[in-house]
mmCIF file of C-alpha atoms in Angstrom:
data_model
loop_
_atom_site.group_PDB
_atom_site.id
_atom_site.type_symbol
_atom_site.label_atom_id
_atom_site.label_comp_id
_atom_site.label_asym_id
_atom_site.label_seq_id
_atom_site.Cartn_x
_atom_site.Cartn_y
_atom_site.Cartn_z
ATOM 1 C CA MET A 1 168.823 -222.989 96.072
ATOM 2 C CA VAL A 2 172.307 -221.890 95.017
ATOM 3 C CA GLY A 3 171.964 -219.183 92.355
ATOM 4 C CA GLN A 4 168.160 -219.417 92.203
ATOM 5 C CA SER A 5 167.049 -216.950 94.873
ATOM 6 C CA ASP A 6 167.041 -214.047 92.432
ATOM 7 C CA VAL A 7 164.964 -210.922 92.951
ATOM 8 C CA ALA A 8 162.115 -211.916 90.624
ATOM 9 C CA PHE A 9 161.708 -215.238 92.419
ATOM 10 C CA ARG A 10 161.815 -213.629 95.859
ATOM 11 C CA LEU A 11 159.236 -211.061 94.748
ATOM 12 C CA GLN A 12 157.024 -213.857 93.459
ATOM 13 C CA THR A 13 157.117 -215.720 96.761
ATOM 14 C CA VAL A 14 156.340 -212.516 98.676
ATOM 15 C CA ARG A 15 153.385 -211.818 96.395
ATOM 16 C CA ASN A 16 152.130 -215.314 97.198
ATOM 17 C CA GLY A 17 152.431 -215.305 100.959
ATOM 18 C CA ALA A 18 156.080 -215.612 102.013
ATOM 19 C CA THR A 19 156.751 -213.393 105.039
ATOM 20 C CA SER A 20 160.565 -213.397 104.783
ATOM 21 C CA THR A 21 163.045 -214.378 102.091
ATOM 22 C CA TRP A 22 166.706 -215.316 102.090
ATOM 23 C CA THR A 23 169.241 -214.421 99.427
ATOM 24 C CA GLN A 24 171.404 -217.111 97.940
ATOM 25 C CA MET A 25 174.490 -218.023 99.960
ATOM 26 C CA TYR A 26 177.419 -215.630 99.569
ATOM 27 C CA MET A 27 180.950 -216.569 100.564
ATOM 28 C CA ALA A 28 182.263 -213.792 102.797
ATOM 29 C CA PRO A 29 185.746 -213.600 101.191
ATOM 30 C CA GLU A 30 184.214 -213.334 97.704
ATOM 31 C CA LEU A 31 181.811 -210.608 98.789
ATOM 32 C CA ASN A 32 184.690 -208.671 100.312
ATOM 33 C CA SER A 33 186.864 -208.876 97.197
ATOM 34 C CA ASP A 34 184.280 -208.584 94.398
ATOM 35 C CA GLN A 35 182.823 -205.061 94.235
ATOM 36 C CA VAL A 36 180.450 -205.942 91.400
ATOM 37 C CA MET A 37 179.011 -208.839 93.406
ATOM 38 C CA LEU A 38 178.614 -206.584 96.432
ATOM 39 C CA GLU A 39 176.824 -203.820 94.528
ATOM 40 C CA THR A 40 174.541 -206.340 92.815
ATOM 41 C CA LEU A 41 173.569 -207.764 96.199
ATOM 42 C CA ARG A 42 173.009 -204.335 97.709
ATOM 43 C CA LYS A 43 170.753 -203.368 94.822
ATOM 44 C CA SER A 44 168.707 -206.550 95.184
ATOM 45 C CA LEU A 45 168.059 -205.681 98.820
ATOM 46 C CA GLU A 46 166.003 -202.658 97.739
ATOM 47 C CA ILE A 47 162.955 -204.919 98.039
ATOM 48 C CA GLY A 48 163.610 -205.385 101.755
ATOM 49 C CA THR A 49 161.912 -203.558 104.595
ATOM 50 C CA ASN A 50 165.202 -202.202 105.963
ATOM 51 C CA ALA A 51 166.581 -200.764 102.716
ATOM 52 C CA PRO A 52 167.023 -196.956 102.468
ATOM 53 C CA ILE A 53 165.378 -197.146 99.039
ATOM 54 C CA ASN A 54 162.487 -199.573 99.255
ATOM 55 C CA ILE A 55 160.394 -200.431 96.205
ATOM 56 C CA ILE A 56 157.833 -202.140 98.440
ATOM 57 C CA SER A 57 156.925 -198.752 99.947
ATOM 58 C CA ASP A 58 156.845 -197.046 96.535
ATOM 59 C CA ARG A 59 153.189 -196.379 95.680
ATOM 60 C CA ASP A 60 154.000 -196.863 92.007
ATOM 61 C CA SER A 61 155.306 -200.373 92.667
ATOM 62 C CA SER A 62 153.120 -203.375 91.857
ATOM 63 C CA LEU A 63 154.195 -204.724 95.249
ATOM 64 C CA PHE A 64 153.221 -201.672 97.279
ATOM 65 C CA GLY A 65 152.232 -202.614 100.826
ATOM 66 C CA GLN A 66 153.678 -206.122 100.748
ATOM 67 C CA SER A 67 156.310 -206.578 103.444
ATOM 68 C CA ALA A 68 159.380 -208.403 102.232
ATOM 69 C CA PRO A 69 162.192 -208.774 104.771
ATOM 70 C CA GLN A 70 165.408 -209.747 102.985
ATOM 71 C CA ILE A 71 167.886 -211.857 104.949
ATOM 72 C CA VAL A 72 171.423 -212.013 103.565
ATOM 73 C CA GLN A 73 172.912 -215.483 103.772
ATOM 74 C CA LEU A 74 176.667 -215.558 104.413
ATOM 75 C CA ALA A 75 179.080 -218.468 104.677
ATOM 76 C CA GLY A 76 182.655 -218.792 105.846
ATOM 77 C CA ASN A 77 184.839 -219.874 108.731
ATOM 78 C CA ASP A 78 186.780 -216.681 109.461
ATOM 79 C CA VAL A 79 185.226 -214.196 111.857
ATOM 80 C CA GLN A 80 187.064 -211.178 110.392
ATOM 81 C CA GLN A 81 185.907 -211.969 106.855
ATOM 82 C CA LEU A 82 182.322 -212.565 107.964
ATOM 83 C CA VAL A 83 182.185 -209.383 110.023
ATOM 84 C CA GLU A 84 183.585 -207.333 107.142
ATOM 85 C CA ALA A 85 181.042 -208.761 104.707
ATOM 86 C CA ALA A 86 178.152 -208.345 107.140
ATOM 87 C CA ARG A 87 178.986 -204.703 107.771
ATOM 88 C CA LYS A 88 178.982 -204.007 104.034
ATOM 89 C CA VAL A 89 175.376 -205.160 103.613
ATOM 90 C CA ALA A 90 173.836 -204.601 107.062
ATOM 91 C CA LEU A 91 172.584 -201.115 106.156
ATOM 92 C CA PHE A 92 170.406 -202.663 103.445
ATOM 93 C CA ALA A 93 169.524 -206.054 104.970
ATOM 94 C CA ASP A 94 166.809 -206.991 107.443
ATOM 95 C CA ALA A 95 169.035 -209.661 109.010
ATOM 96 C CA ILE A 96 172.301 -211.536 108.482
ATOM 97 C CA ASP A 97 172.157 -215.333 108.350
ATOM 98 C CA LEU A 98 175.174 -217.564 108.974
ATOM 99 C CA ASN A 99 174.809 -220.679 106.855
ATOM 100 C CA LEU A 100 175.657 -223.758 108.913
ATOM 101 C CA GLY A 101 173.595 -226.091 106.774
ATOM 102 C CA CYS A 102 175.127 -226.237 103.279
ATOM 103 C CA PRO A 103 175.876 -229.931 102.625
ATOM 104 C CA GLN A 104 177.493 -229.624 99.209
ATOM 105 C CA ARG A 105 180.942 -230.896 98.360
ATOM 106 C CA HIS A 106 182.480 -227.430 98.026
ATOM 107 C CA ALA A 107 181.363 -226.679 101.593
ATOM 108 C CA GLU A 108 183.052 -229.841 102.798
ATOM 109 C CA GLN A 109 186.249 -228.954 100.946
ATOM 110 C CA GLY A 110 186.193 -225.360 102.217
ATOM 111 C CA HIS A 111 185.201 -226.332 105.764
ATOM 112 C CA TYR A 112 182.092 -224.175 106.083
ATOM 113 C CA GLY A 113 178.332 -224.650 106.110
ATOM 114 C CA ALA A 114 177.204 -227.938 107.630
ATOM 115 C CA TYR A 115 180.808 -229.065 107.981
ATOM 116 C CA LEU A 116 181.231 -226.755 110.972
ATOM 117 C CA LEU A 117 178.712 -228.746 113.016
ATOM 118 C CA SER A 118 181.096 -231.261 114.601
ATOM 119 C CA LYS A 119 181.581 -230.628 118.300
ATOM 120 C CA GLN A 120 185.247 -229.762 117.850
ATOM 121 C CA ASP A 121 184.167 -226.747 115.760
ATOM 122 C CA TRP A 122 181.585 -225.420 118.203
ATOM 123 C CA PRO A 123 183.987 -222.893 119.780
ATOM 124 C CA LEU A 124 184.673 -221.495 116.294
ATOM 125 C CA VAL A 125 180.977 -221.431 115.404
ATOM 126 C CA THR A 126 180.007 -219.562 118.564
ATOM 127 C CA GLU A 127 182.840 -217.105 117.899
ATOM 128 C CA LEU A 128 181.478 -216.496 114.392
ATOM 129 C CA VAL A 129 177.938 -215.889 115.638
ATOM 130 C CA SER A 130 179.058 -213.722 118.535
ATOM 131 C CA GLY A 131 181.323 -211.683 116.269
ATOM 132 C CA LEU A 132 178.502 -211.046 113.812
ATOM 133 C CA ALA A 133 175.985 -210.196 116.532
ATOM 134 C CA GLN A 134 178.327 -207.623 118.025
ATOM 135 C CA ALA A 135 179.309 -206.135 114.659
ATOM 136 C CA VAL A 136 175.913 -205.283 113.139
ATOM 137 C CA ASP A 137 172.704 -203.662 114.335
ATOM 138 C CA VAL A 138 170.356 -206.053 112.513
ATOM 139 C CA PRO A 139 169.458 -209.517 113.853
ATOM 140 C CA VAL A 140 171.833 -212.416 113.249
ATOM 141 C CA THR A 141 170.270 -215.781 112.429
ATOM 142 C CA THR A 142 171.591 -219.282 111.806
ATOM 143 C CA LYS A 143 170.545 -222.360 109.870
ATOM 144 C CA ILE A 144 171.778 -225.790 110.950
ATOM 145 C CA ARG A 145 171.459 -229.457 110.111
ATOM 146 C CA LEU A 146 171.671 -232.416 112.465
ATOM 147 C CA THR A 147 174.879 -232.962 114.378
ATOM 148 C CA VAL A 148 176.498 -236.375 114.749
ATOM 149 C CA PRO A 149 175.109 -237.780 116.949
ATOM 150 C CA LYS A 150 171.805 -236.020 116.374
ATOM 151 C CA GLU A 151 171.142 -235.779 120.097
ATOM 152 C CA GLN A 152 173.734 -232.994 120.285
ATOM 153 C CA THR A 153 171.776 -230.754 117.889
ATOM 154 C CA ALA A 154 169.727 -229.153 120.662
ATOM 155 C CA GLU A 155 172.882 -228.505 122.683
ATOM 156 C CA LEU A 156 174.421 -226.668 119.731
ATOM 157 C CA ALA A 157 171.254 -224.623 119.234
ATOM 158 C CA VAL A 158 171.480 -223.425 122.837
ATOM 159 C CA LEU A 159 175.080 -222.313 122.257
ATOM 160 C CA LEU A 160 174.051 -220.456 119.095
ATOM 161 C CA ALA A 161 171.272 -218.671 120.950
ATOM 162 C CA GLN A 162 173.610 -217.732 123.772
ATOM 163 C CA ALA A 163 176.105 -216.394 121.217
ATOM 164 C CA GLY A 164 173.497 -214.057 119.730
ATOM 165 C CA SER A 165 171.470 -215.949 117.116
ATOM 166 C CA SER A 166 167.948 -214.512 117.237
ATOM 167 C CA LEU A 167 166.557 -217.292 115.072
ATOM 168 C CA VAL A 168 167.695 -220.887 114.578
ATOM 169 C CA THR A 169 166.383 -222.689 111.514
ATOM 170 C CA VAL A 170 166.672 -226.458 111.829
ATOM 171 C CA HIS A 171 166.819 -228.705 108.769
ATOM 172 C CA PRO A 172 166.744 -232.051 110.587
ATOM 173 C CA ARG A 173 168.724 -234.150 108.159
ATOM 174 C CA PHE A 174 172.395 -235.097 108.313
ATOM 175 C CA ALA A 175 174.857 -233.335 106.020
ATOM 176 C CA SER A 176 175.707 -235.304 102.889
ATOM 177 C CA SER A 177 177.069 -234.079 99.571
ATOM 178 C CA VAL A 178 175.056 -236.766 97.737
ATOM 179 C CA ARG A 179 171.346 -237.638 98.041
ATOM 180 C CA ARG A 180 171.098 -234.936 100.681
ATOM 181 C CA ARG A 181 167.283 -234.983 100.780
ATOM 182 C CA LYS A 182 166.908 -238.764 100.946
ATOM 183 C CA GLY A 183 164.259 -239.818 103.435
ATOM 184 C CA LEU A 184 162.056 -237.739 105.675
ATOM 185 C CA ALA A 185 163.448 -234.980 107.857
ATOM 186 C CA ASP A 186 163.403 -235.873 111.559
ATOM 187 C CA LEU A 187 161.003 -233.209 112.806
ATOM 188 C CA ASP A 188 161.241 -234.558 116.358
ATOM 189 C CA GLN A 189 164.659 -232.884 116.480
ATOM 190 C CA VAL A 190 163.017 -229.507 115.860
ATOM 191 C CA ILE A 191 160.912 -230.151 118.943
ATOM 192 C CA GLN A 192 164.037 -231.097 120.909
ATOM 193 C CA VAL A 193 165.730 -227.838 119.893
ATOM 194 C CA LYS A 194 162.683 -225.829 120.888
ATOM 195 C CA GLU A 195 162.414 -227.509 124.292
ATOM 196 C CA ALA A 196 166.139 -227.101 124.978
ATOM 197 C CA LEU A 197 165.867 -223.367 124.332
ATOM 198 C CA ARG A 198 162.736 -223.183 126.459
ATOM 199 C CA SER A 199 164.457 -224.897 129.391
ATOM 200 C CA GLU A 200 167.283 -222.336 129.217
ATOM 201 C CA GLY A 201 164.876 -219.401 129.082
ATOM 202 C CA LEU A 202 166.031 -218.558 125.554
ATOM 203 C CA LEU A 203 162.959 -219.467 123.497
ATOM 204 C CA ARG A 204 160.836 -216.789 121.864
ATOM 205 C CA CYS A 205 157.437 -218.000 120.713
ATOM 206 C CA ALA A 206 153.751 -217.070 120.871
ATOM 207 C CA ASP A 207 153.390 -218.052 124.534
ATOM 208 C CA ARG A 208 156.864 -216.943 125.611
ATOM 209 C CA GLN A 209 157.721 -213.533 124.189
ATOM 210 C CA HIS A 210 160.566 -212.614 126.541
ATOM 211 C CA GLY A 211 163.039 -215.116 125.053
ATOM 212 C CA ASP A 212 165.665 -214.033 122.544
ATOM 213 C CA THR A 213 165.607 -216.861 119.992
ATOM 214 C CA ALA A 214 162.856 -218.270 117.764
ATOM 215 C CA VAL A 215 162.934 -221.685 116.073
ATOM 216 C CA VAL A 216 162.022 -222.281 112.423
ATOM 217 C CA SER A 217 161.437 -225.754 111.001
ATOM 218 C CA ASN A 218 162.751 -226.742 107.563
ATOM 219 C CA GLY A 219 161.904 -229.988 105.782
ATOM 220 C CA ASN A 220 159.069 -232.334 104.726
ATOM 221 C CA VAL A 221 157.082 -229.618 102.941
ATOM 222 C CA ARG A 222 155.662 -230.261 99.479
ATOM 223 C CA CYS A 223 152.374 -228.368 99.754
ATOM 224 C CA TRP A 224 150.389 -225.999 101.972
ATOM 225 C CA GLU A 225 148.926 -228.846 104.021
ATOM 226 C CA ASP A 226 152.486 -229.865 104.922
ATOM 227 C CA VAL A 227 153.162 -226.347 106.237
ATOM 228 C CA VAL A 228 150.141 -226.590 108.532
ATOM 229 C CA SER A 229 151.108 -230.094 109.665
ATOM 230 C CA ASN A 230 154.725 -229.068 110.268
ATOM 231 C CA LEU A 231 153.751 -226.118 112.456
ATOM 232 C CA LYS A 232 151.259 -228.203 114.396
ATOM 233 C CA SER A 233 153.671 -231.073 115.078
ATOM 234 C CA THR A 234 156.773 -229.020 115.913
ATOM 235 C CA GLY A 235 155.298 -225.906 117.497
ATOM 236 C CA ALA A 236 157.950 -223.897 115.639
ATOM 237 C CA SER A 237 157.536 -220.170 115.073
ATOM 238 C CA GLY A 238 157.693 -220.634 111.316
ATOM 239 C CA VAL A 239 158.476 -222.935 108.413
ATOM 240 C CA MET A 240 161.229 -222.429 105.845
ATOM 241 C CA VAL A 241 160.715 -223.913 102.383
ATOM 242 C CA GLY A 242 163.412 -224.256 99.731
ATOM 243 C CA GLU A 243 163.339 -226.740 96.857
ATOM 244 C CA SER A 244 159.558 -227.226 96.886
ATOM 245 C CA LEU A 245 159.069 -223.484 96.533
ATOM 246 C CA LEU A 246 161.107 -223.517 93.322
ATOM 247 C CA GLU A 247 158.597 -225.975 91.875
ATOM 248 C CA ASN A 248 155.587 -224.153 93.287
ATOM 249 C CA PRO A 249 156.202 -220.468 94.133
ATOM 250 C CA ARG A 250 152.544 -220.253 95.198
ATOM 251 C CA LEU A 251 152.933 -222.958 97.820
ATOM 252 C CA PHE A 252 151.936 -220.519 100.584
ATOM 253 C CA GLN A 253 148.568 -219.894 98.892
ATOM 254 C CA PRO A 254 146.240 -222.508 100.444
ATOM 255 C CA SER A 255 143.288 -221.519 98.247
ATOM 256 C CA LEU A 256 145.025 -222.190 94.922
ATOM 257 C CA LEU A 257 144.230 -225.886 94.501
ATOM 258 C CA GLN A 258 143.280 -227.721 91.337
ATOM 259 C CA THR A 259 139.834 -229.304 91.117
ATOM 260 C CA ASP A 260 141.432 -232.683 90.357
ATOM 261 C CA GLY A 261 143.145 -232.713 93.753
ATOM 262 C CA SER A 262 146.520 -231.413 92.626
ATOM 263 C CA VAL A 263 148.080 -229.302 95.331
ATOM 264 C CA ARG A 264 149.560 -226.633 93.099
ATOM 265 C CA PRO A 265 148.071 -224.166 90.609
ATOM 266 C CA ALA A 266 148.635 -224.273 86.864
ATOM 267 C CA SER A 267 152.337 -224.311 86.019
ATOM 268 C CA SER A 268 151.952 -221.916 83.103
ATOM 269 C CA GLU A 269 150.379 -219.279 85.366
ATOM 270 C CA MET A 270 153.310 -219.447 87.781
ATOM 271 C CA ALA A 271 155.849 -219.311 84.953
ATOM 272 C CA ARG A 272 154.167 -216.236 83.459
ATOM 273 C CA GLU A 273 154.059 -214.562 86.856
ATOM 274 C CA TYR A 274 157.799 -215.117 87.334
ATOM 275 C CA LEU A 275 158.630 -213.770 83.865
ATOM 276 C CA ASP A 276 156.352 -210.757 84.391
ATOM 277 C CA LEU A 277 158.189 -209.829 87.596
ATOM 278 C CA ARG A 278 161.531 -210.373 85.888
ATOM 279 C CA ASN A 279 160.491 -207.987 83.103
ATOM 280 C CA GLN A 280 159.047 -205.387 85.480
ATOM 281 C CA HIS A 281 162.248 -205.200 87.504
ATOM 282 C CA GLN A 282 164.925 -205.448 84.831
ATOM 283 C CA HIS A 283 167.259 -203.166 86.795
ATOM 284 C CA PHE A 284 167.870 -206.140 89.093
ATOM 285 C CA GLU A 285 170.232 -208.728 87.685
ATOM 286 C CA SER A 286 168.455 -211.927 86.642
ATOM 287 C CA PRO A 287 170.633 -213.928 84.229
ATOM 288 C CA LEU A 288 169.004 -215.930 81.459
ATOM 289 C CA LYS A 289 170.494 -219.099 82.947
ATOM 290 C CA VAL A 290 168.635 -218.465 86.210
ATOM 291 C CA ALA A 291 165.355 -217.781 84.398
ATOM 292 C CA LYS A 292 165.709 -221.090 82.545
ATOM 293 C CA GLN A 293 166.314 -222.912 85.823
ATOM 294 C CA HIS A 294 163.126 -221.444 87.254
ATOM 295 C CA LEU A 295 161.135 -222.417 84.171
ATOM 296 C CA GLN A 296 162.547 -225.928 84.415
ATOM 297 C CA SER A 297 161.550 -226.218 88.081
ATOM 298 C CA ILE A 298 158.058 -224.799 87.579
ATOM 299 C CA LEU A 299 157.124 -226.440 84.283
ATOM 300 C CA CYS A 300 158.934 -229.772 84.401
ATOM 301 C CA SER A 301 158.771 -230.973 87.996
ATOM 302 C CA ILE A 302 156.292 -233.693 88.885
ATOM 303 C CA PRO A 303 153.591 -232.170 91.113
ATOM 304 C CA HIS A 304 152.660 -233.646 94.453
ATOM 305 C CA THR A 305 149.182 -234.952 93.714
ATOM 306 C CA THR A 306 146.529 -237.239 95.101
ATOM 307 C CA SER A 307 146.211 -239.018 91.742
ATOM 308 C CA ASN A 308 147.775 -242.481 91.446
ATOM 309 C CA ASP A 309 146.624 -243.129 87.890
ATOM 310 C CA PRO A 310 149.687 -244.569 86.073
ATOM 311 C CA ASP A 311 148.526 -243.288 82.680
ATOM 312 C CA SER A 312 148.202 -239.733 83.993
ATOM 313 C CA ILE A 313 151.602 -239.907 85.652
ATOM 314 C CA ALA A 314 153.228 -241.311 82.497
ATOM 315 C CA GLN A 315 151.672 -238.556 80.385
ATOM 316 C CA TYR A 316 152.980 -235.918 82.768
ATOM 317 C CA HIS A 317 156.487 -237.372 82.509
ATOM 318 C CA ARG A 318 156.305 -237.269 78.706
ATOM 319 C CA SER A 319 155.092 -233.670 78.740
ATOM 320 C CA ALA A 320 157.825 -232.678 81.196
ATOM 321 C CA ALA A 321 160.518 -234.280 79.031
ATOM 322 C CA SER A 322 159.262 -232.417 75.966
ATOM 323 C CA MET A 323 159.132 -229.105 77.842
ATOM 324 C CA THR A 324 162.675 -229.654 79.119
ATOM 325 C CA GLN A 325 163.948 -229.798 75.544
ATOM 326 C CA HIS A 326 162.159 -226.562 74.666
ATOM 327 C CA ILE A 327 163.691 -224.801 77.680
ATOM 328 C CA LYS A 328 167.170 -226.077 76.822
ATOM 329 C CA SER A 329 166.834 -224.508 73.366
ATOM 330 C CA ILE A 330 166.527 -221.002 74.877
ATOM 331 C CA GLN A 331 169.836 -219.236 74.209
ATOM 332 C CA THR A 332 168.895 -215.541 74.096
ATOM 333 C CA GLU A 333 166.331 -213.162 75.573
ATOM 334 C CA SER A 334 164.588 -213.226 72.193
ATOM 335 C CA ASP A 335 164.358 -217.002 72.463
ATOM 336 C CA LEU A 336 162.792 -216.569 75.898
ATOM 337 C CA THR A 337 160.170 -214.186 74.501
ATOM 338 C CA HIS A 338 159.386 -216.651 71.715
ATOM 339 C CA PHE A 339 159.163 -219.513 74.242
ATOM 340 C CA ARG A 340 156.612 -217.575 76.241
ATOM 341 C CA GLN A 341 154.513 -216.832 73.182
ATOM 342 C CA GLN A 342 154.582 -220.459 72.077
ATOM 343 C CA HIS A 343 154.211 -222.330 75.374
ATOM 344 C CA LEU A 344 152.794 -220.064 78.065
ATOM 345 C CA THR A 345 149.705 -218.608 76.421
ATOM 346 C CA GLN A 346 147.593 -221.551 77.570
ATOM 347 C CA GLN A 347 147.646 -223.770 80.639
ATOM 348 C CA SER A 348 150.563 -226.244 80.550
#
């Protein structure tokens, strides 16, 4: 999701059922030293429910009445840097999230994200969470992956809750800079985290409101039915979706199914909706590169479908390859307008 959680995309997911959205991950030192980056982030948070200027509450806005909490995702390993960055955006944000789940190589090299999950780093991690929780008036949340061994994941979640994390999102896969989504996520570990918090009196859920910390499950979601199944099997308070939402921003709309059994609506409709929101809110930064990435994800990904017909699948691959070349040829905003006129006037 790095660089792809732009305002237009977040607005699109809110319009289609998302109840909270996260910004892309910001490195605390960079946010503290780059004023342009900071102001761009602050401006994007105008769509949040906590922002002093809130376009969601503007009756002239196409999104009037749609709640859109915006959670700012920070990363780092220095409590002073994180606190400074959090304070700069807390007035505009609905919550501050400490990323403890990034598996990419730069996170490994910089010793942040999922590479703070080893037990030797737990004192540092709890210091980071505690420092943030004490520094800002909005909730502090965390996202984690599995520890090594995985049986320690629930123990870490308890420490995070005790340090002040009001929500723990669990992506139950191990951190790896390559093939990081290989295999199914181990949703049993989400259950283990939930039960560990419950046993400590820390869990907040539908039947236990007095706890301080809710659990969100992340992983194994390709369609709406997976959301329902995930919630039923884990008992989590919510489900976070990342990569699959890039391919299908309407994933949280259970009624938008194709008659042929496909579990996502027409790609061209979703692409037009994204571009419409991007055009309507041009005062928010949305680089052409990011728009192209969204078009690639929406128009060229292979949909999760009940069809096993090899001819249909082969045809979809050919169409996706052709569309990829058209998207690559977009070099200017004028090219993007022409692309829309040529390729998005009818169903892809």
